[in-house]
Amino acid sequence: MTRAACAALLSHWRRHPGQCLTLILGLALATALWSGVQAINAEARASYDRAAAVLGQDQLDRLTREDGLPIPLAEYIALRRAGYLVSPVIEVELSDPGARLRLLGIDPLTTPPEAQAPALVGGEISFEAFVTTPGRLLVASETAARPLPPDLPPLVVTSGLAPGTALTDIATAARLSGRSDPSYLLVAPVQPSGLPPLAEATDLTLSTPQSGSDIGRLTDSFHLNLTAFGLLAFAVGLFIVHAAIGLAFEQRRTSFRTLRALGLPIRRLVTLLAVELTAFALIAGLIGIILGYIVAAALLPGVAGTLRGLYGAEISGQLAFRPVWAVTGMGIALIGTAAASVQALMRVARLPLLAPAQPRAWAMASGQAMRGQMMFAIGLFALAFLLGAFGTGLIAGFACLAALLVGAALALPSLLTALLRLATRFATTPFREWLLADTRQQLPGLSMALMALLLALAANIGVSTMVGSFRGTFTGWLDQRLASELYVTARTPSEAAAIRAALRPRTDAVLPIVSAPVTLAGQPAELYGIADHATYRDNWPLLAAAPDVWAQVAAGEAALINEQLSRRERLAIGDPVTLQPGWTLPIAGVYSDYGNPVGQAIIGLDLFTDRFPDVPQLRMAVRVPPDRVPAVVDALRAEFDLPAANLIDQEEIKRFSLRIFEQTFLVTGALNILTLGVASLALLASLLTLAGMRLPQLAPIWALGQTRAALARAELARTAILAFLTFALAIPVGLALAWVLLAVVNVEAFGWRLPMQMFPVDWLRLGLYALLAALLAAAWPAWRLANIAPSTLLKVFAHER
Amino acid sequence: MNARLWIPMLLLTTGQALSQGFAGLGTDAEGFAVPAPDPQFAFPADHGPHPSYRIEWWYLTATLTGADGRDYGIQWTLFRSALRPEEAEGWDAAQLWMGHAGVTTEDAHFYAERLGRGGVGQAGVTPDPFEAWIDDWAMISTAPTGADALSALELTARGADFSYDLDLRATGPLVFHGDEGYSVKSADGQASYYYSQPFYEVSGRLTLPDGPTEVTGSAWLDREWSSQPLSADQNGWDWFSLQFADGARLMGFGLRSATRPTYTSATWIGPDGSATAYPDGALRLTPLRTESVSGRDVPVEWRMELAARDIDVETVALNPQSWMGTSFPYWEGPIRFSGSHEGRGYLEMTGNE
């Protein structure tokens, strides 16, 4: 009996291979998007952990100076000679515009074993080569493959290092960076017996490793973002699965009844169906994981670019297969299938043995259920409003987004019904009136697919509005911020002086750019000194300012801080900001500083050189009429033999910055398009389901004299109407989404708030896409209707199936 | 004496196949100076480092008795190993330093190791005033002006579970091994400069996990430098220092070879410091009993015969598990001997695989 039942159930899929394909495709796509996003996140986390584990930073205490400056060599030696087991590290960043490399110089003779420095004795790396000139740089294979600063010692490719980081001997790091004082000291966990506690022996700050890396915390928001997108894609994918399972169960209703009548126990039937669905889930899950891997591998370089651009976080551009996300991907495929099919299975379980088939019964959701949905949706809107208005933190932001989207999806059927009812009043012919009424009547069957479409469209509008607003603000900001025409970096202080002297007669102004690392509000930050010049007064993008802000800064009486710092620490104009221990200035202005993850402050140049006399003035911004830039560049290049990287004009920096920006949102765009594709598939699956069941409704119209072609056109028109209405409703939802993204999520994730801009042309294009997608989805069912055998329609009257 | 350490230290620093047979030449292929016969020592300069030689050490061992009546042994060693035959300032590593410290009791053995590079001040040796140090471990001269810098020392070291602080006062002169301090190490002619101060009286304090103990006893300092490894066939080293009841001392070592008989050498030191060197073969060393130490079979009882001095003794380790599990592991600990003579001494064994 079981075997016969199996054969009967499976024969359905043989006869409907398209349906089988839809089901598997839907499930596979949903799993693919979800597990792809998870794979990217897993890869990024692994990269952060690797970076955090370099030199045992995840478990070793460290000694640093409170002001963030290097520790004098003598202070390190004094600690060693007092008996403490501390080990010096010189950490510097070698950078020119095209290449960046973080250099970690260690002293392998004193590095604690817990730092897990690569084995230098008995390993493939020669200790002598490592510690003697020119030294060696240990790097990951992908670091070796990318462009690097010039004149480096020989590279040795080693596993276990984060990309963009080179491990080397402290002497090599000292030579390449020109400084010999350690950046910080690693503290061995076991100190010799009989010594006073280390904290009592030094003024340096002892910091214990924190759980989770800094960069991991910084990028949490980005990964949460990705996860939210993955979840959205998965939810949309589930609509397809739901529709496909609904269709398959509906069409097999007669088989179920026959099998039951032949004596198959209901429990066994349900079990068989569950087994069948599980098999589908496993196959589709496997395909999904493979697809997910492909999606992730394709997107990862973009994500890596994003993270590097936004946070300076280095992640590997190569995807490793990690069982964790594969297993979770399979799990989510199974859970998703269960969620999508539970309703259908319950219906089968309750199927009355001898009752006549009621093909339309399940689709006829009662008005009461719709009202319930609407009430729930209103509740969610209220929640979204409260979260948006009063919530704090990234989680609240995303919860607000979720409430908004789910509420909109739940409200959709009621809203569409209302709109269609309204439209009926303006119907001029009975056929049109029937069309609208019939559309309304079909809504419950299509609502799932339409909800999916709404989610996809709203997400698309929301995210593209956010990205568009960001791009608009960002380009405007770049124009302000990069007011100088030319940026020059000298190699030595004397060369800098010579360049300044050479430039002065040929240009309008030469403005030095100097900076020093400082600690602002307990976090690493950058302090800049700027000259008193119209370039800043006229262009600098201030968000808030005291009346005489530039005079105060020039006089060394006040500082400017960036928006990130201002928001994070809730600092406003007039508040004091501590730039170094015991050195505090009032804040005279807050400026926007997009694309920079850390805090920043600006003071007058004179005050800066007073405080940091040792910081060399190597960089300078040059004001020169744009048409004379090439001449000045050529002259400087000829006179000082400066490398290309040390002479950059404004246009080049802008191009570079915009490229980073575009890269940043590459992934978002790709996920957007994929989501829309998935939603279209859901629509197709739902329409196919309905097409099979709707013959009893269509047959009378046909019998009344409408041609099959006219009916098919009506089908297309109906789908177009629904898609258009859904799109129209998606616009306000999408804009609300964009507002939450800009005003809540962005502020939490990046520390800046952006003004919202509208892009109606983009909406129009998206509307056309949606219409096109809906028509494509409706085309096949409509074509089938146009070519249906009249006898099939007649049969509706002959027997009630 | 620490011959076995030559090999790994040289491997560590040059990473290339050992060269040999440079005896008698002024420098080797990489520009390092090579010991030559008839040395002329100049003090205090020669108590300090000789950076143009590859390898050098300040090696002190002491047999001690605690106020509790128990026997103890301590070791304090500073090794120098050159990457280049020069001194360098800053992080640029031309000279590497390695410190070993150990404390042995009947039932426990404590040890610690420190590494560092010269040029930044973490480790080094200055001849005048004399100080040898790595981190907070130090051997500092407390000798009065005019006296030999090594005639009085303060010695400190500290590990995770032990520390000591000892005062040393020499009751005899420096002693030069081999031919006036030129000590031959193999039949092929490998040699080093080698002298000792074997006459220290010691007092001070050991601090072990159980608490501090006041100790007294006697100590022996070896000074040795060279640029030459052992012969290629030599694979290990057994070094003895013995103190006799009348104040006489005996230094003896055997260099084990895979293909030839063990190469032995000995110096008899009279109570007045007069030294008599004995050539290869005069000293006979016979292992009597081995024990498994850190997974190796190590001879912990020996028969020592020096017929020329009517010496025929058997040595027993205070603690057979005196294993220095440092980067380059070896056995080093206090011994007692009996037979024709009785007394205490120190034993070092390397190359026991």
JSON list of C-alpha atoms in Angstrom, two decimals, chain A residues 191-345:
[
{"chain": "A", "resi": 191, "resn": "GLN", "atom": "CA", "xyz": [55.71, 36.85, 35.41]},
{"chain": "A", "resi": 192, "resn": "PRO", "atom": "CA", "xyz": [58.74, 35.84, 37.52]},
{"chain": "A", "resi": 193, "resn": "SER", "atom": "CA", "xyz": [58.15, 35.19, 41.20]},
{"chain": "A", "resi": 194, "resn": "GLY", "atom": "CA", "xyz": [58.57, 37.85, 43.83]},
{"chain": "A", "resi": 195, "resn": "LEU", "atom": "CA", "xyz": [57.97, 40.96, 41.69]},
{"chain": "A", "resi": 196, "resn": "PRO", "atom": "CA", "xyz": [55.45, 43.66, 42.61]},
{"chain": "A", "resi": 197, "resn": "PRO", "atom": "CA", "xyz": [52.41, 43.75, 40.32]},
{"chain": "A", "resi": 198, "resn": "LEU", "atom": "CA", "xyz": [53.23, 45.23, 36.93]},
{"chain": "A", "resi": 199, "resn": "ALA", "atom": "CA", "xyz": [50.59, 47.95, 37.25]},
{"chain": "A", "resi": 200, "resn": "GLU", "atom": "CA", "xyz": [52.51, 49.34, 40.26]},
{"chain": "A", "resi": 201, "resn": "ALA", "atom": "CA", "xyz": [55.82, 49.29, 38.44]},
{"chain": "A", "resi": 202, "resn": "THR", "atom": "CA", "xyz": [54.94, 51.54, 35.52]},
{"chain": "A", "resi": 203, "resn": "ASP", "atom": "CA", "xyz": [52.92, 54.57, 34.47]},
{"chain": "A", "resi": 204, "resn": "LEU", "atom": "CA", "xyz": [51.97, 52.80, 31.27]},
{"chain": "A", "resi": 205, "resn": "THR", "atom": "CA", "xyz": [48.39, 51.68, 30.85]},
{"chain": "A", "resi": 206, "resn": "LEU", "atom": "CA", "xyz": [47.82, 47.95, 31.26]},
{"chain": "A", "resi": 207, "resn": "SER", "atom": "CA", "xyz": [44.95, 46.79, 29.09]},
{"chain": "A", "resi": 208, "resn": "THR", "atom": "CA", "xyz": [43.55, 43.30, 29.10]},
{"chain": "A", "resi": 209, "resn": "PRO", "atom": "CA", "xyz": [42.37, 41.77, 25.83]},
{"chain": "A", "resi": 210, "resn": "GLN", "atom": "CA", "xyz": [38.70, 42.28, 25.20]},
{"chain": "A", "resi": 211, "resn": "SER", "atom": "CA", "xyz": [36.41, 39.62, 23.96]},
{"chain": "A", "resi": 212, "resn": "GLY", "atom": "CA", "xyz": [35.87, 40.14, 20.27]},
{"chain": "A", "resi": 213, "resn": "SER", "atom": "CA", "xyz": [38.15, 42.33, 18.24]},
{"chain": "A", "resi": 214, "resn": "ASP", "atom": "CA", "xyz": [37.68, 46.06, 17.88]},
{"chain": "A", "resi": 215, "resn": "ILE", "atom": "CA", "xyz": [37.28, 45.71, 14.18]},
{"chain": "A", "resi": 216, "resn": "GLY", "atom": "CA", "xyz": [34.70, 42.97, 14.78]},
{"chain": "A", "resi": 217, "resn": "ARG", "atom": "CA", "xyz": [32.61, 45.34, 16.90]},
{"chain": "A", "resi": 218, "resn": "LEU", "atom": "CA", "xyz": [33.07, 48.13, 14.40]},
{"chain": "A", "resi": 219, "resn": "THR", "atom": "CA", "xyz": [31.80, 46.00, 11.55]},
{"chain": "A", "resi": 220, "resn": "ASP", "atom": "CA", "xyz": [29.01, 44.30, 13.49]},
{"chain": "A", "resi": 221, "resn": "SER", "atom": "CA", "xyz": [26.53, 46.74, 12.03]},
{"chain": "A", "resi": 222, "resn": "PHE", "atom": "CA", "xyz": [27.60, 45.93, 8.51]},
{"chain": "A", "resi": 223, "resn": "HIS", "atom": "CA", "xyz": [27.17, 42.22, 9.07]},
{"chain": "A", "resi": 224, "resn": "LEU", "atom": "CA", "xyz": [23.84, 42.73, 10.76]},
{"chain": "A", "resi": 225, "resn": "ASN", "atom": "CA", "xyz": [22.88, 44.64, 7.64]},
{"chain": "A", "resi": 226, "resn": "LEU", "atom": "CA", "xyz": [23.89, 41.75, 5.43]},
{"chain": "A", "resi": 227, "resn": "THR", "atom": "CA", "xyz": [22.11, 39.26, 7.66]},
{"chain": "A", "resi": 228, "resn": "ALA", "atom": "CA", "xyz": [18.93, 41.32, 7.47]},
{"chain": "A", "resi": 229, "resn": "PHE", "atom": "CA", "xyz": [19.18, 41.25, 3.71]},
{"chain": "A", "resi": 230, "resn": "GLY", "atom": "CA", "xyz": [19.77, 37.51, 3.69]},
{"chain": "A", "resi": 231, "resn": "LEU", "atom": "CA", "xyz": [16.75, 37.00, 5.89]},
{"chain": "A", "resi": 232, "resn": "LEU", "atom": "CA", "xyz": [14.62, 39.17, 3.65]},
{"chain": "A", "resi": 233, "resn": "ALA", "atom": "CA", "xyz": [15.71, 37.20, 0.60]},
{"chain": "A", "resi": 234, "resn": "PHE", "atom": "CA", "xyz": [14.98, 33.99, 2.41]},
{"chain": "A", "resi": 235, "resn": "ALA", "atom": "CA", "xyz": [11.53, 35.16, 3.42]},
{"chain": "A", "resi": 236, "resn": "VAL", "atom": "CA", "xyz": [10.76, 36.13, -0.14]},
{"chain": "A", "resi": 237, "resn": "GLY", "atom": "CA", "xyz": [12.04, 32.75, -1.32]},
{"chain": "A", "resi": 238, "resn": "LEU", "atom": "CA", "xyz": [9.73, 31.01, 1.10]},
{"chain": "A", "resi": 239, "resn": "PHE", "atom": "CA", "xyz": [6.76, 32.63, -0.61]},
{"chain": "A", "resi": 240, "resn": "ILE", "atom": "CA", "xyz": [7.71, 30.73, -3.74]},
{"chain": "A", "resi": 241, "resn": "VAL", "atom": "CA", "xyz": [7.97, 27.50, -1.81]},
{"chain": "A", "resi": 242, "resn": "HIS", "atom": "CA", "xyz": [4.65, 28.16, -0.16]},
{"chain": "A", "resi": 243, "resn": "ALA", "atom": "CA", "xyz": [3.00, 28.78, -3.51]},
{"chain": "A", "resi": 244, "resn": "ALA", "atom": "CA", "xyz": [4.56, 25.73, -5.13]},
{"chain": "A", "resi": 245, "resn": "ILE", "atom": "CA", "xyz": [3.62, 23.43, -2.28]},
{"chain": "A", "resi": 246, "resn": "GLY", "atom": "CA", "xyz": [0.12, 24.88, -2.24]},
{"chain": "A", "resi": 247, "resn": "LEU", "atom": "CA", "xyz": [-0.23, 24.17, -5.94]},
{"chain": "A", "resi": 248, "resn": "ALA", "atom": "CA", "xyz": [1.10, 20.65, -5.70]},
{"chain": "A", "resi": 249, "resn": "PHE", "atom": "CA", "xyz": [-1.23, 19.78, -2.84]},
{"chain": "A", "resi": 250, "resn": "GLU", "atom": "CA", "xyz": [-4.19, 21.38, -4.53]},
{"chain": "A", "resi": 251, "resn": "GLN", "atom": "CA", "xyz": [-3.67, 19.47, -7.73]},
{"chain": "A", "resi": 252, "resn": "ARG", "atom": "CA", "xyz": [-3.24, 16.18, -5.89]},
{"chain": "A", "resi": 253, "resn": "ARG", "atom": "CA", "xyz": [-6.31, 16.66, -3.78]},
{"chain": "A", "resi": 254, "resn": "THR", "atom": "CA", "xyz": [-8.20, 14.06, -5.86]},
{"chain": "A", "resi": 255, "resn": "SER", "atom": "CA", "xyz": [-5.31, 11.61, -5.56]},
{"chain": "A", "resi": 256, "resn": "PHE", "atom": "CA", "xyz": [-5.29, 12.07, -1.77]},
{"chain": "A", "resi": 257, "resn": "ARG", "atom": "CA", "xyz": [-8.99, 11.37, -1.62]},
{"chain": "A", "resi": 258, "resn": "THR", "atom": "CA", "xyz": [-8.67, 8.31, -3.80]},
{"chain": "A", "resi": 259, "resn": "LEU", "atom": "CA", "xyz": [-5.76, 7.00, -1.74]},
{"chain": "A", "resi": 260, "resn": "ARG", "atom": "CA", "xyz": [-7.70, 7.60, 1.47]},
{"chain": "A", "resi": 261, "resn": "ALA", "atom": "CA", "xyz": [-10.73, 5.86, -0.01]},
{"chain": "A", "resi": 262, "resn": "LEU", "atom": "CA", "xyz": [-8.57, 2.90, -0.92]},
{"chain": "A", "resi": 263, "resn": "GLY", "atom": "CA", "xyz": [-7.65, 2.54, 2.74]},
{"chain": "A", "resi": 264, "resn": "LEU", "atom": "CA", "xyz": [-4.41, 4.48, 3.20]},
{"chain": "A", "resi": 265, "resn": "PRO", "atom": "CA", "xyz": [-4.42, 5.70, 6.82]},
{"chain": "A", "resi": 266, "resn": "ILE", "atom": "CA", "xyz": [-4.34, 9.48, 7.13]},
{"chain": "A", "resi": 267, "resn": "ARG", "atom": "CA", "xyz": [-1.29, 9.31, 9.39]},
{"chain": "A", "resi": 268, "resn": "ARG", "atom": "CA", "xyz": [0.68, 7.42, 6.77]},
{"chain": "A", "resi": 269, "resn": "LEU", "atom": "CA", "xyz": [-0.40, 9.79, 4.01]},
{"chain": "A", "resi": 270, "resn": "VAL", "atom": "CA", "xyz": [0.76, 12.80, 6.00]},
{"chain": "A", "resi": 271, "resn": "THR", "atom": "CA", "xyz": [4.00, 10.99, 6.88]},
{"chain": "A", "resi": 272, "resn": "LEU", "atom": "CA", "xyz": [4.63, 10.18, 3.23]},
{"chain": "A", "resi": 273, "resn": "LEU", "atom": "CA", "xyz": [4.01, 13.77, 2.23]},
{"chain": "A", "resi": 274, "resn": "ALA", "atom": "CA", "xyz": [6.31, 15.00, 4.98]},
{"chain": "A", "resi": 275, "resn": "VAL", "atom": "CA", "xyz": [9.03, 12.59, 3.83]},
{"chain": "A", "resi": 276, "resn": "GLU", "atom": "CA", "xyz": [8.54, 13.76, 0.28]},
{"chain": "A", "resi": 277, "resn": "LEU", "atom": "CA", "xyz": [8.90, 17.40, 1.30]},
{"chain": "A", "resi": 278, "resn": "THR", "atom": "CA", "xyz": [11.96, 16.61, 3.42]},
{"chain": "A", "resi": 279, "resn": "ALA", "atom": "CA", "xyz": [13.56, 14.97, 0.41]},
{"chain": "A", "resi": 280, "resn": "PHE", "atom": "CA", "xyz": [12.78, 18.07, -1.61]},
{"chain": "A", "resi": 281, "resn": "ALA", "atom": "CA", "xyz": [14.23, 20.25, 1.12]},
{"chain": "A", "resi": 282, "resn": "LEU", "atom": "CA", "xyz": [17.42, 18.19, 1.25]},
{"chain": "A", "resi": 283, "resn": "ILE", "atom": "CA", "xyz": [17.95, 18.24, -2.51]},
{"chain": "A", "resi": 284, "resn": "ALA", "atom": "CA", "xyz": [17.07, 21.91, -2.82]},
{"chain": "A", "resi": 285, "resn": "GLY", "atom": "CA", "xyz": [19.10, 22.72, 0.29]},
{"chain": "A", "resi": 286, "resn": "LEU", "atom": "CA", "xyz": [22.15, 21.07, -1.22]},
{"chain": "A", "resi": 287, "resn": "ILE", "atom": "CA", "xyz": [21.72, 22.97, -4.48]},
{"chain": "A", "resi": 288, "resn": "GLY", "atom": "CA", "xyz": [21.11, 26.11, -2.44]},
{"chain": "A", "resi": 289, "resn": "ILE", "atom": "CA", "xyz": [24.32, 25.68, -0.50]},
{"chain": "A", "resi": 290, "resn": "ILE", "atom": "CA", "xyz": [26.29, 25.22, -3.71]},
{"chain": "A", "resi": 291, "resn": "LEU", "atom": "CA", "xyz": [24.58, 28.26, -5.23]},
{"chain": "A", "resi": 292, "resn": "GLY", "atom": "CA", "xyz": [25.15, 30.15, -1.99]},
{"chain": "A", "resi": 293, "resn": "TYR", "atom": "CA", "xyz": [28.83, 29.38, -2.16]},
{"chain": "A", "resi": 294, "resn": "ILE", "atom": "CA", "xyz": [28.93, 30.69, -5.72]},
{"chain": "A", "resi": 295, "resn": "VAL", "atom": "CA", "xyz": [26.99, 33.83, -4.77]},
{"chain": "A", "resi": 296, "resn": "ALA", "atom": "CA", "xyz": [29.26, 34.43, -1.79]},
{"chain": "A", "resi": 297, "resn": "ALA", "atom": "CA", "xyz": [32.42, 33.83, -3.77]},
{"chain": "A", "resi": 298, "resn": "ALA", "atom": "CA", "xyz": [31.20, 36.29, -6.38]},
{"chain": "A", "resi": 299, "resn": "LEU", "atom": "CA", "xyz": [30.23, 38.94, -3.83]},
{"chain": "A", "resi": 300, "resn": "LEU", "atom": "CA", "xyz": [33.11, 38.52, -1.40]},
{"chain": "A", "resi": 301, "resn": "PRO", "atom": "CA", "xyz": [35.66, 40.69, -3.21]},
{"chain": "A", "resi": 302, "resn": "GLY", "atom": "CA", "xyz": [33.05, 43.45, -3.20]},
{"chain": "A", "resi": 303, "resn": "VAL", "atom": "CA", "xyz": [32.38, 42.94, 0.49]},
{"chain": "A", "resi": 304, "resn": "ALA", "atom": "CA", "xyz": [36.11, 42.95, 1.17]},
{"chain": "A", "resi": 305, "resn": "GLY", "atom": "CA", "xyz": [36.38, 46.26, -0.71]},
{"chain": "A", "resi": 306, "resn": "THR", "atom": "CA", "xyz": [33.45, 47.63, 1.27]},
{"chain": "A", "resi": 307, "resn": "LEU", "atom": "CA", "xyz": [34.90, 46.70, 4.61]},
{"chain": "A", "resi": 308, "resn": "ARG", "atom": "CA", "xyz": [38.29, 48.03, 3.68]},
{"chain": "A", "resi": 309, "resn": "GLY", "atom": "CA", "xyz": [36.79, 51.28, 2.42]},
{"chain": "A", "resi": 310, "resn": "LEU", "atom": "CA", "xyz": [34.39, 51.83, 5.29]},
{"chain": "A", "resi": 311, "resn": "TYR", "atom": "CA", "xyz": [36.23, 50.48, 8.28]},
{"chain": "A", "resi": 312, "resn": "GLY", "atom": "CA", "xyz": [39.78, 49.77, 7.19]},
{"chain": "A", "resi": 313, "resn": "ALA", "atom": "CA", "xyz": [38.99, 46.16, 8.08]},
{"chain": "A", "resi": 314, "resn": "GLU", "atom": "CA", "xyz": [40.97, 43.62, 6.14]},
{"chain": "A", "resi": 315, "resn": "ILE", "atom": "CA", "xyz": [39.17, 40.45, 5.21]},
{"chain": "A", "resi": 316, "resn": "SER", "atom": "CA", "xyz": [40.25, 37.70, 2.93]},
{"chain": "A", "resi": 317, "resn": "GLY", "atom": "CA", "xyz": [38.93, 37.97, -0.61]},
{"chain": "A", "resi": 318, "resn": "GLN", "atom": "CA", "xyz": [38.97, 34.21, -0.92]},
{"chain": "A", "resi": 319, "resn": "LEU", "atom": "CA", "xyz": [36.13, 32.12, 0.37]},
{"chain": "A", "resi": 320, "resn": "ALA", "atom": "CA", "xyz": [36.91, 29.05, 2.42]},
{"chain": "A", "resi": 321, "resn": "PHE", "atom": "CA", "xyz": [34.26, 26.35, 2.74]},
{"chain": "A", "resi": 322, "resn": "ARG", "atom": "CA", "xyz": [33.12, 26.32, 6.35]},
{"chain": "A", "resi": 323, "resn": "PRO", "atom": "CA", "xyz": [30.84, 23.52, 7.51]},
{"chain": "A", "resi": 324, "resn": "VAL", "atom": "CA", "xyz": [29.12, 25.89, 9.92]},
{"chain": "A", "resi": 325, "resn": "TRP", "atom": "CA", "xyz": [27.21, 27.88, 7.37]},
{"chain": "A", "resi": 326, "resn": "ALA", "atom": "CA", "xyz": [26.62, 24.84, 5.14]},
{"chain": "A", "resi": 327, "resn": "VAL", "atom": "CA", "xyz": [24.92, 23.07, 8.06]},
{"chain": "A", "resi": 328, "resn": "THR", "atom": "CA", "xyz": [22.91, 26.14, 9.04]},
{"chain": "A", "resi": 329, "resn": "GLY", "atom": "CA", "xyz": [21.96, 26.57, 5.38]},
{"chain": "A", "resi": 330, "resn": "MET", "atom": "CA", "xyz": [20.62, 23.03, 5.26]},
{"chain": "A", "resi": 331, "resn": "GLY", "atom": "CA", "xyz": [18.85, 23.57, 8.56]},
{"chain": "A", "resi": 332, "resn": "ILE", "atom": "CA", "xyz": [17.18, 26.72, 7.34]},
{"chain": "A", "resi": 333, "resn": "ALA", "atom": "CA", "xyz": [16.09, 24.94, 4.13]},
{"chain": "A", "resi": 334, "resn": "LEU", "atom": "CA", "xyz": [14.39, 22.26, 6.25]},
{"chain": "A", "resi": 335, "resn": "ILE", "atom": "CA", "xyz": [12.82, 24.77, 8.63]},
{"chain": "A", "resi": 336, "resn": "GLY", "atom": "CA", "xyz": [11.69, 26.91, 5.73]},
{"chain": "A", "resi": 337, "resn": "THR", "atom": "CA", "xyz": [10.07, 23.95, 3.99]},
{"chain": "A", "resi": 338, "resn": "ALA", "atom": "CA", "xyz": [8.33, 22.99, 7.20]},
{"chain": "A", "resi": 339, "resn": "ALA", "atom": "CA", "xyz": [7.08, 26.53, 7.69]},
{"chain": "A", "resi": 340, "resn": "ALA", "atom": "CA", "xyz": [5.86, 26.78, 4.11]},
{"chain": "A", "resi": 341, "resn": "SER", "atom": "CA", "xyz": [4.12, 23.42, 4.12]},
{"chain": "A", "resi": 342, "resn": "VAL", "atom": "CA", "xyz": [2.59, 23.14, 7.57]},
{"chain": "A", "resi": 343, "resn": "GLN", "atom": "CA", "xyz": [-0.63, 24.78, 6.44]},
{"chain": "A", "resi": 344, "resn": "ALA", "atom": "CA", "xyz": [-0.97, 22.46, 3.44]},
{"chain": "A", "resi": 345, "resn": "LEU", "atom": "CA", "xyz": [-0.22, 19.35, 5.51]}
]
